[in-house]
Amino acid sequence: MSQHSYNGYGMIGAIAAHTDGAWRPSPGSIYPALAALQSEGLIESTGDGKRTEFVLTEAGKSYVAENAAEMAQVWADVNEEAGAGTDLRLGLSKLVGAVEQISMAGNEEQVKAATEALDTARRAIYTLLAD
């Protein structure tokens, strides 16, 4: 947030992107947090309604600068807690990209083979849960 302005939903997306999907806060947690930061004078809002965006105040910029190590540790902790789940989500994202490509550019035979491969992968993943 230190370099950009975001609305609440933009902030949710930025956090999800920054954590590779490991943390996607809900609007019910983001908006009260933004209100608290605003009441502390660390952020201010610009715009109205759906166009409301939040930016750091000078006090907020100072806080970020003075607590950079602590804030970096928060992100590191989130990524550590996500552990292998981050790699799993990245692998799934790559798989979805490949499936989208074959669904758009593949011939009928390739699409059928990809469908069989997905079914095989699904069964293998469920087998892992049985262990």
PDB file of C-alpha atoms in Angstrom, residues 6-98:
ATOM      1  CA  TYR A   6      -6.429   0.974  -3.381  1.00  0.00           C
ATOM      2  CA  ASN A   7     -10.083   0.584  -2.700  1.00  0.00           C
ATOM      3  CA  GLY A   8     -11.009  -2.209  -0.293  1.00  0.00           C
ATOM      4  CA  TYR A   9     -11.495  -4.834  -2.976  1.00  0.00           C
ATOM      5  CA  GLY A  10      -8.269  -3.764  -4.684  1.00  0.00           C
ATOM      6  CA  MET A  11      -6.509  -4.251  -1.360  1.00  0.00           C
ATOM      7  CA  ILE A  12      -7.969  -7.762  -1.051  1.00  0.00           C
ATOM      8  CA  GLY A  13      -6.656  -8.580  -4.521  1.00  0.00           C
ATOM      9  CA  ALA A  14      -3.234  -7.067  -3.794  1.00  0.00           C
ATOM     10  CA  ILE A  15      -2.880  -9.099  -0.593  1.00  0.00           C
ATOM     11  CA  ALA A  16      -3.937 -12.276  -2.394  1.00  0.00           C
ATOM     12  CA  ALA A  17      -1.443 -11.580  -5.179  1.00  0.00           C
ATOM     13  CA  HIS A  18       1.363 -10.718  -2.744  1.00  0.00           C
ATOM     14  CA  THR A  19       0.822 -13.997  -0.885  1.00  0.00           C
ATOM     15  CA  ASP A  20       0.297 -16.125  -4.017  1.00  0.00           C
ATOM     16  CA  GLY A  21      -3.263 -16.764  -2.884  1.00  0.00           C
ATOM     17  CA  ALA A  22      -2.310 -17.949   0.612  1.00  0.00           C
ATOM     18  CA  TRP A  23      -4.221 -15.094   2.238  1.00  0.00           C
ATOM     19  CA  ARG A  24      -7.348 -13.577   0.765  1.00  0.00           C
ATOM     20  CA  PRO A  25      -9.023 -11.497   3.451  1.00  0.00           C
ATOM     21  CA  SER A  26     -12.759 -10.931   3.313  1.00  0.00           C
ATOM     22  CA  PRO A  27     -14.409  -7.527   2.969  1.00  0.00           C
ATOM     23  CA  GLY A  28     -15.654  -8.058   6.518  1.00  0.00           C
ATOM     24  CA  SER A  29     -12.068  -7.983   7.770  1.00  0.00           C
ATOM     25  CA  ILE A  30     -10.565  -5.445   5.359  1.00  0.00           C
ATOM     26  CA  TYR A  31     -13.025  -2.600   5.852  1.00  0.00           C
ATOM     27  CA  PRO A  32     -12.838  -2.540   9.675  1.00  0.00           C
ATOM     28  CA  ALA A  33      -9.033  -2.672   9.420  1.00  0.00           C
ATOM     29  CA  LEU A  34      -9.056   0.252   6.988  1.00  0.00           C
ATOM     30  CA  ALA A  35     -11.365   2.193   9.325  1.00  0.00           C
ATOM     31  CA  ALA A  36      -8.984   1.553  12.233  1.00  0.00           C
ATOM     32  CA  LEU A  37      -5.963   2.685  10.201  1.00  0.00           C
ATOM     33  CA  GLN A  38      -7.867   5.769   9.140  1.00  0.00           C
ATOM     34  CA  SER A  39      -8.818   6.630  12.724  1.00  0.00           C
ATOM     35  CA  GLU A  40      -5.144   6.282  13.693  1.00  0.00           C
ATOM     36  CA  GLY A  41      -4.239   8.789  10.986  1.00  0.00           C
ATOM     37  CA  LEU A  42      -2.122   6.300   9.028  1.00  0.00           C
ATOM     38  CA  ILE A  43      -4.285   6.312   5.894  1.00  0.00           C
ATOM     39  CA  GLU A  44      -6.814   8.661   4.354  1.00  0.00           C
ATOM     40  CA  SER A  45      -9.601   8.091   1.882  1.00  0.00           C
ATOM     41  CA  THR A  46     -10.123   9.791  -1.419  1.00  0.00           C
ATOM     42  CA  GLY A  47     -13.282   9.615  -3.519  1.00  0.00           C
ATOM     43  CA  ASP A  48     -16.759   8.533  -2.553  1.00  0.00           C
ATOM     44  CA  GLY A  49     -18.710   5.283  -2.448  1.00  0.00           C
ATOM     45  CA  LYS A  50     -17.362   2.613  -4.768  1.00  0.00           C
ATOM     46  CA  ARG A  51     -14.616   4.973  -5.882  1.00  0.00           C
ATOM     47  CA  THR A  52     -13.207   5.400  -2.387  1.00  0.00           C
ATOM     48  CA  GLU A  53      -9.503   4.665  -2.346  1.00  0.00           C
ATOM     49  CA  PHE A  54      -7.067   4.712   0.527  1.00  0.00           C
ATOM     50  CA  VAL A  55      -3.562   6.147   0.557  1.00  0.00           C
ATOM     51  CA  LEU A  56      -0.924   6.444   3.229  1.00  0.00           C
ATOM     52  CA  THR A  57      -0.695   9.736   5.059  1.00  0.00           C
ATOM     53  CA  GLU A  58       2.688  11.201   5.913  1.00  0.00           C
ATOM     54  CA  ALA A  59       2.352   9.541   9.340  1.00  0.00           C
ATOM     55  CA  GLY A  60       1.565   6.263   7.583  1.00  0.00           C
ATOM     56  CA  LYS A  61       4.602   6.571   5.324  1.00  0.00           C
ATOM     57  CA  SER A  62       6.767   7.249   8.369  1.00  0.00           C
ATOM     58  CA  TYR A  63       5.313   4.222  10.151  1.00  0.00           C
ATOM     59  CA  VAL A  64       6.043   1.990   7.146  1.00  0.00           C
ATOM     60  CA  ALA A  65       9.603   3.305   6.894  1.00  0.00           C
ATOM     61  CA  GLU A  66      10.265   2.881  10.627  1.00  0.00           C
ATOM     62  CA  ASN A  67       8.787  -0.624  10.771  1.00  0.00           C
ATOM     63  CA  ALA A  68       9.926  -2.052   7.434  1.00  0.00           C
ATOM     64  CA  ALA A  69      11.609  -5.103   8.981  1.00  0.00           C
ATOM     65  CA  GLU A  70       8.558  -5.960  11.079  1.00  0.00           C
ATOM     66  CA  MET A  71       6.248  -5.582   8.094  1.00  0.00           C
ATOM     67  CA  ALA A  72       8.503  -7.751   5.906  1.00  0.00           C
ATOM     68  CA  GLN A  73       8.417 -10.402   8.630  1.00  0.00           C
ATOM     69  CA  VAL A  74       4.614 -10.463   8.521  1.00  0.00           C
ATOM     70  CA  TRP A  75       4.724 -11.322   4.805  1.00  0.00           C
ATOM     71  CA  ALA A  76       7.420 -13.929   5.433  1.00  0.00           C
ATOM     72  CA  ASP A  77       5.296 -15.492   8.197  1.00  0.00           C
ATOM     73  CA  VAL A  78       2.251 -15.682   5.929  1.00  0.00           C
ATOM     74  CA  ASN A  79       4.270 -17.358   3.190  1.00  0.00           C
ATOM     75  CA  GLU A  80       5.889 -19.751   5.671  1.00  0.00           C
ATOM     76  CA  GLU A  81       2.512 -20.711   7.133  1.00  0.00           C
ATOM     77  CA  ALA A  82       1.205 -21.323   3.624  1.00  0.00           C
ATOM     78  CA  GLY A  83       4.154 -23.670   3.052  1.00  0.00           C
ATOM     79  CA  ALA A  84       3.587 -26.259   0.380  1.00  0.00           C
ATOM     80  CA  GLY A  85       0.101 -24.874  -0.174  1.00  0.00           C
ATOM     81  CA  THR A  86       1.667 -21.976  -2.063  1.00  0.00           C
ATOM     82  CA  ASP A  87       3.436 -24.397  -4.391  1.00  0.00           C
ATOM     83  CA  LEU A  88       0.208 -26.372  -4.798  1.00  0.00           C
ATOM     84  CA  ARG A  89      -1.755 -23.251  -5.787  1.00  0.00           C
ATOM     85  CA  LEU A  90       0.990 -22.252  -8.228  1.00  0.00           C
ATOM     86  CA  GLY A  91       0.944 -25.742  -9.754  1.00  0.00           C
ATOM     87  CA  LEU A  92      -2.834 -25.585 -10.062  1.00  0.00           C
ATOM     88  CA  SER A  93      -2.597 -22.201 -11.736  1.00  0.00           C
ATOM     89  CA  LYS A  94      -0.131 -23.588 -14.273  1.00  0.00           C
ATOM     90  CA  LEU A  95      -2.398 -26.571 -14.887  1.00  0.00           C
ATOM     91  CA  VAL A  96      -5.416 -24.325 -15.448  1.00  0.00           C
ATOM     92  CA  GLY A  97      -3.395 -22.325 -17.977  1.00  0.00           C
ATOM     93  CA  ALA A  98      -2.491 -25.477 -19.879  1.00  0.00           C
TER      94      ALA A  98
END
